[in-house]
PDB file of C-alpha atoms in Angstrom:
ATOM      1  CA  ALA A   1      27.252 -42.663 113.242  1.00 84.00           C
ATOM      2  CA  ILE A   2      25.768 -45.073 115.747  1.00 91.00           C
ATOM      3  CA  SER A   3      22.676 -44.255 117.793  1.00 91.00           C
ATOM      4  CA  ILE A   4      21.545 -46.450 120.709  1.00 88.00           C
ATOM      5  CA  THR A   5      18.361 -45.719 122.650  1.00 86.00           C
ATOM      6  CA  ASP A   6      17.065 -47.824 125.507  1.00 79.00           C
ATOM      7  CA  ASN A   7      14.193 -47.367 127.946  1.00 68.00           C
ATOM      8  CA  ILE A   8      13.224 -48.493 131.408  1.00 59.00           C
ATOM      9  CA  LEU A   9      10.988 -51.280 130.047  1.00 58.00           C
ATOM     10  CA  SER A  10      13.823 -53.134 128.320  1.00 61.00           C
ATOM     11  CA  ASN A  11      16.218 -55.512 130.024  1.00 59.00           C
ATOM     12  CA  HIS A  12      19.209 -53.313 129.098  1.00 61.00           C
ATOM     13  CA  PRO A  13      21.283 -55.837 127.148  1.00 71.00           C
ATOM     14  CA  SER A  14      25.009 -55.112 126.960  1.00 84.00           C
ATOM     15  CA  LYS A  15      26.406 -53.344 123.899  1.00 91.00           C
ATOM     16  CA  ILE A  16      29.963 -53.412 122.545  1.00 94.00           C
ATOM     17  CA  ILE A  17      31.286 -50.863 120.047  1.00 96.00           C
ATOM     18  CA  ARG A  18      34.863 -51.820 119.167  1.00 98.00           C
ATOM     19  CA  LYS A  19      37.527 -51.045 116.537  1.00 98.00           C
ATOM     20  CA  ASN A  20      35.585 -48.582 114.393  1.00 97.00           C
ATOM     21  CA  THR A  21      36.635 -45.347 112.731  1.00 97.00           C
ATOM     22  CA  PHE A  22      34.223 -42.424 112.872  1.00 95.00           C
ATOM     23  CA  ASN A  23      34.823 -39.544 110.448  1.00 94.00           C
ATOM     24  CA  ILE A  24      32.672 -36.646 111.624  1.00 91.00           C
ATOM     25  CA  SER A  25      32.486 -33.688 109.271  1.00 87.00           C
ATOM     26  CA  GLN A  26      29.117 -31.957 109.679  1.00 82.00           C
ATOM     27  CA  ASP A  27      28.097 -29.275 112.184  1.00 77.00           C
ATOM     28  CA  ASN A  28      26.540 -30.834 115.291  1.00 78.00           C
ATOM     29  CA  GLY A  29      27.788 -34.256 114.122  1.00 84.00           C
ATOM     30  CA  ARG A  30      28.132 -37.188 116.509  1.00 91.00           C
ATOM     31  CA  GLY A  31      30.028 -40.458 116.276  1.00 94.00           C
ATOM     32  CA  ILE A  32      28.147 -42.412 118.957  1.00 96.00           C
ATOM     33  CA  ASP A  33      24.892 -41.163 120.483  1.00 94.00           C
ATOM     34  CA  VAL A  34      23.770 -43.240 123.485  1.00 92.00           C
ATOM     35  CA  ARG A  35      20.574 -42.743 125.498  1.00 90.00           C
ATOM     36  CA  ASN A  36      19.688 -44.695 128.630  1.00 86.00           C
ATOM     37  CA  GLN A  37      22.033 -47.590 127.942  1.00 85.00           C
ATOM     38  CA  ASN A  38      23.317 -48.964 131.231  1.00 82.00           C
ATOM     39  CA  LYS A  39      25.786 -51.603 130.041  1.00 87.00           C
ATOM     40  CA  ILE A  40      28.160 -50.599 127.248  1.00 91.00           C
ATOM     41  CA  LEU A  41      31.788 -50.986 126.232  1.00 96.00           C
ATOM     42  CA  ILE A  42      33.175 -48.391 123.795  1.00 97.00           C
ATOM     43  CA  ASP A  43      36.666 -49.701 123.047  1.00 98.00           C
ATOM     44  CA  SER A  44      39.546 -49.033 120.611  1.00 98.00           C
ATOM     45  CA  ASN A  45      37.696 -46.670 118.276  1.00 98.00           C
ATOM     46  CA  THR A  46      39.136 -43.702 116.374  1.00 98.00           C
ATOM     47  CA  PHE A  47      37.208 -40.438 116.068  1.00 96.00           C
ATOM     48  CA  ASN A  48      38.354 -38.015 113.342  1.00 94.00           C
ATOM     49  CA  PHE A  49      36.724 -34.587 113.305  1.00 90.00           C
ATOM     50  CA  SER A  50      37.138 -32.305 110.310  1.00 84.00           C
ATOM     51  CA  ASN A  51      34.722 -29.733 111.717  1.00 69.00           C
ATOM     52  CA  SER A  52      34.775 -28.354 115.252  1.00 69.00           C
ATOM     53  CA  ASN A  53      31.336 -26.709 115.304  1.00 76.00           C
ATOM     54  CA  SER A  54      29.526 -28.507 118.131  1.00 82.00           C
ATOM     55  CA  THR A  55      30.799 -31.948 117.120  1.00 87.00           C
ATOM     56  CA  VAL A  56      30.775 -34.731 119.733  1.00 91.00           C
ATOM     57  CA  GLY A  57      32.540 -38.101 119.548  1.00 93.00           C
ATOM     58  CA  ILE A  58      30.604 -39.919 122.280  1.00 93.00           C
ATOM     59  CA  PHE A  59      27.415 -38.287 123.557  1.00 93.00           C
ATOM     60  CA  PHE A  60      25.934 -40.216 126.471  1.00 91.00           C
ATOM     61  CA  ARG A  61      22.611 -39.187 128.038  1.00 88.00           C
ATOM     62  CA  ASN A  62      21.102 -41.066 130.943  1.00 82.00           C
ATOM     63  CA  SER A  63      17.699 -39.903 132.137  1.00 76.00           C
ATOM     64  CA  GLU A  64      16.243 -43.097 133.614  1.00 70.00           C
ATOM     65  CA  PRO A  65      17.202 -44.212 137.124  1.00 65.00           C
ATOM     66  CA  PRO A  66      17.844 -47.859 138.071  1.00 60.00           C
ATOM     67  CA  ASN A  67      14.805 -49.941 138.932  1.00 60.00           C
ATOM     68  CA  ALA A  68      13.769 -49.683 142.573  1.00 57.00           C
ATOM     69  CA  GLY A  69      16.065 -51.764 144.767  1.00 56.00           C
ATOM     70  CA  ALA A  70      18.764 -52.267 142.100  1.00 56.00           C
ATOM     71  CA  SER A  71      22.299 -51.495 143.223  1.00 55.00           C
ATOM     72  CA  GLN A  72      24.205 -49.055 141.022  1.00 57.00           C
ATOM     73  CA  SER A  73      27.259 -51.317 140.835  1.00 56.00           C
ATOM     74  CA  PHE A  74      25.137 -54.161 139.423  1.00 59.00           C
ATOM     75  CA  TYR A  75      22.913 -51.996 137.240  1.00 66.00           C
ATOM     76  CA  TYR A  76      25.622 -49.930 135.526  1.00 74.00           C
ATOM     77  CA  ASN A  77      28.648 -51.103 133.560  1.00 85.00           C
ATOM     78  CA  LEU A  78      29.675 -48.122 131.410  1.00 89.00           C
ATOM     79  CA  ASN A  79      33.186 -48.223 129.957  1.00 95.00           C
ATOM     80  CA  ILE A  80      34.954 -45.868 127.538  1.00 95.00           C
ATOM     81  CA  VAL A  81      38.455 -47.289 126.991  1.00 97.00           C
ATOM     82  CA  ASN A  82      41.388 -47.172 124.543  1.00 98.00           C
ATOM     83  CA  ASN A  83      39.849 -44.661 122.108  1.00 98.00           C
ATOM     84  CA  LYS A  84      41.597 -41.903 120.125  1.00 97.00           C
ATOM     85  CA  PHE A  85      40.047 -38.524 119.394  1.00 94.00           C
ATOM     86  CA  TYR A  86      41.490 -36.115 116.825  1.00 92.00           C
ATOM     87  CA  ASN A  87      40.253 -32.502 116.797  1.00 87.00           C
ATOM     88  CA  GLY A  88      36.564 -31.756 117.255  1.00 82.00           C
ATOM     89  CA  TYR A  89      34.556 -29.655 119.654  1.00 84.00           C
ATOM     90  CA  LEU A  90      33.784 -32.043 122.524  1.00 87.00           C
ATOM     91  CA  PRO A  91      35.083 -35.624 122.190  1.00 91.00           C
ATOM     92  CA  VAL A  92      33.305 -37.156 125.228  1.00 91.00           C
ATOM     93  CA  TYR A  93      30.160 -35.676 126.780  1.00 90.00           C
ATOM     94  CA  ILE A  94      28.365 -37.559 129.565  1.00 88.00           C
ATOM     95  CA  SER A  95      25.069 -36.102 130.736  1.00 87.00           C
ATOM     96  CA  GLY A  96      23.504 -37.809 133.736  1.00 78.00           C
ATOM     97  CA  LEU A  97      19.996 -36.473 134.110  1.00 70.00           C
ATOM     98  CA  THR A  98      18.789 -38.749 136.922  1.00 71.00           C
ATOM     99  CA  SER A  99      18.702 -37.806 140.596  1.00 68.00           C
ATOM    100  CA  ALA A 100      21.792 -39.961 141.280  1.00 74.00           C
ATOM    101  CA  ARG A 101      25.229 -39.723 139.692  1.00 78.00           C
ATOM    102  CA  THR A 102      25.964 -42.221 136.915  1.00 79.00           C
ATOM    103  CA  PRO A 103      29.163 -44.300 137.352  1.00 84.00           C
ATOM    104  CA  PHE A 104      31.618 -44.521 134.428  1.00 88.00           C
ATOM    105  CA  TYR A 105      35.027 -46.025 133.795  1.00 92.00           C
ATOM    106  CA  VAL A 106      36.987 -43.818 131.351  1.00 92.00           C
ATOM    107  CA  TYR A 107      40.434 -45.328 130.815  1.00 96.00           C
ATOM    108  CA  ASN A 108      43.437 -44.994 128.494  1.00 97.00           C
ATOM    109  CA  ASN A 109      41.895 -42.653 125.921  1.00 96.00           C
ATOM    110  CA  SER A 110      43.931 -40.117 123.908  1.00 95.00           C
ATOM    111  CA  PHE A 111      42.762 -36.623 122.983  1.00 92.00           C
ATOM    112  CA  TYR A 112      44.564 -34.549 120.336  1.00 89.00           C
ATOM    113  CA  GLY A 113      43.711 -30.985 119.313  1.00 84.00           C
ATOM    114  CA  THR A 114      40.205 -30.761 120.760  1.00 79.00           C
ATOM    115  CA  ASN A 115      38.448 -27.408 120.725  1.00 77.00           C
ATOM    116  CA  THR A 116      36.937 -27.175 124.232  1.00 80.00           C
ATOM    117  CA  TYR A 117      36.818 -29.857 126.936  1.00 83.00           C
ATOM    118  CA  SER A 118      38.153 -33.297 126.069  1.00 88.00           C
ATOM    119  CA  ILE A 119      35.854 -34.875 128.675  1.00 87.00           C
ATOM    120  CA  ALA A 120      32.778 -33.069 129.983  1.00 85.00           C
ATOM    121  CA  GLY A 121      30.230 -34.495 132.369  1.00 85.00           C
ATOM    122  CA  LEU A 122      27.163 -33.734 134.428  1.00 84.00           C
ATOM    123  CA  LYS A 123      26.360 -35.913 137.472  1.00 81.00           C
ATOM    124  CA  VAL A 124      29.171 -38.394 136.832  1.00 84.00           C
ATOM    125  CA  THR A 125      30.958 -40.661 139.276  1.00 83.00           C
ATOM    126  CA  GLY A 126      33.444 -43.506 138.833  1.00 86.00           C
ATOM    127  CA  ASP A 127      37.034 -43.570 137.619  1.00 89.00           C
ATOM    128  CA  ILE A 128      38.704 -41.436 134.958  1.00 88.00           C
ATOM    129  CA  LYS A 129      42.258 -42.698 134.732  1.00 92.00           C
ATOM    130  CA  ASN A 130      45.359 -42.894 132.536  1.00 94.00           C
ATOM    131  CA  ASN A 131      43.943 -40.697 129.767  1.00 92.00           C
ATOM    132  CA  ARG A 132      46.287 -38.568 127.643  1.00 91.00           C
ATOM    133  CA  PHE A 133      45.535 -34.954 126.727  1.00 88.00           C
ATOM    134  CA  ASP A 134      47.271 -32.773 124.151  1.00 81.00           C
ATOM    135  CA  GLU A 135      47.035 -29.729 126.384  1.00 63.00           C
ATOM    136  CA  ASN A 136      48.847 -27.448 123.946  1.00 64.00           C
ATOM    137  CA  ASN A 137      45.718 -27.300 121.805  1.00 56.00           C
ATOM    138  CA  ASN A 138      43.027 -27.815 124.430  1.00 50.00           C
ATOM    139  CA  HIS A 139      41.260 -24.900 125.969  1.00 59.00           C
ATOM    140  CA  ARG A 140      40.394 -27.172 128.916  1.00 64.00           C
ATOM    141  CA  THR A 141      40.968 -30.883 129.315  1.00 70.00           C
ATOM    142  CA  LYS A 142      38.199 -31.876 131.741  1.00 70.00           C
ATOM    143  CA  GLY A 143      35.016 -30.272 132.951  1.00 69.00           C
ATOM    144  CA  LEU A 144      32.679 -31.951 135.442  1.00 68.00           C
ATOM    145  CA  LEU A 145      29.626 -30.376 137.036  1.00 67.00           C
ATOM    146  CA  ASN A 146      27.873 -31.850 140.082  1.00 69.00           C
ATOM    147  CA  SER A 147      30.169 -34.875 139.800  1.00 73.00           C
ATOM    148  CA  ASN A 148      32.262 -36.971 142.151  1.00 72.00           C
ATOM    149  CA  SER A 149      34.805 -38.836 139.996  1.00 77.00           C
ATOM    150  CA  ASN A 150      38.242 -40.202 140.800  1.00 74.00           C
ATOM    151  CA  PHE A 151      41.036 -38.883 138.564  1.00 70.00           C
ATOM    152  CA  TYR A 152      44.257 -40.853 138.190  1.00 69.00           C
TER     153      TYR A 152
END
């Protein structure tokens, strides 16, 4: 598992997580746990879940707002693209805990046999496009609360 934590005092350097395989087998397991990272690319990874008890592939929590005067389009660059998720409880969970919605670009991901929502979010904006869902096994494919995202 990978855990990334940032805070408002750092300069928020960009992170890239690419071409990894995450095998998640324990209860409450996570593949990537990100907190307050404002520039990240999560690209071409595979997430294999052998346990569906509260497992999360990508768990993103943002609780720190942009610095005063910073534009959201400059401050945020959050991309989840070209990943594959097999089974599990909740492959992608985005929790924006600031007063403003956090913009994301979620593109060309594949979800197979997930247990609840494939993508769940709180206070999310941005684009969610060209993702594939195995709806025969999903209870629900997407769940967004207090969000304003574009779906394509």
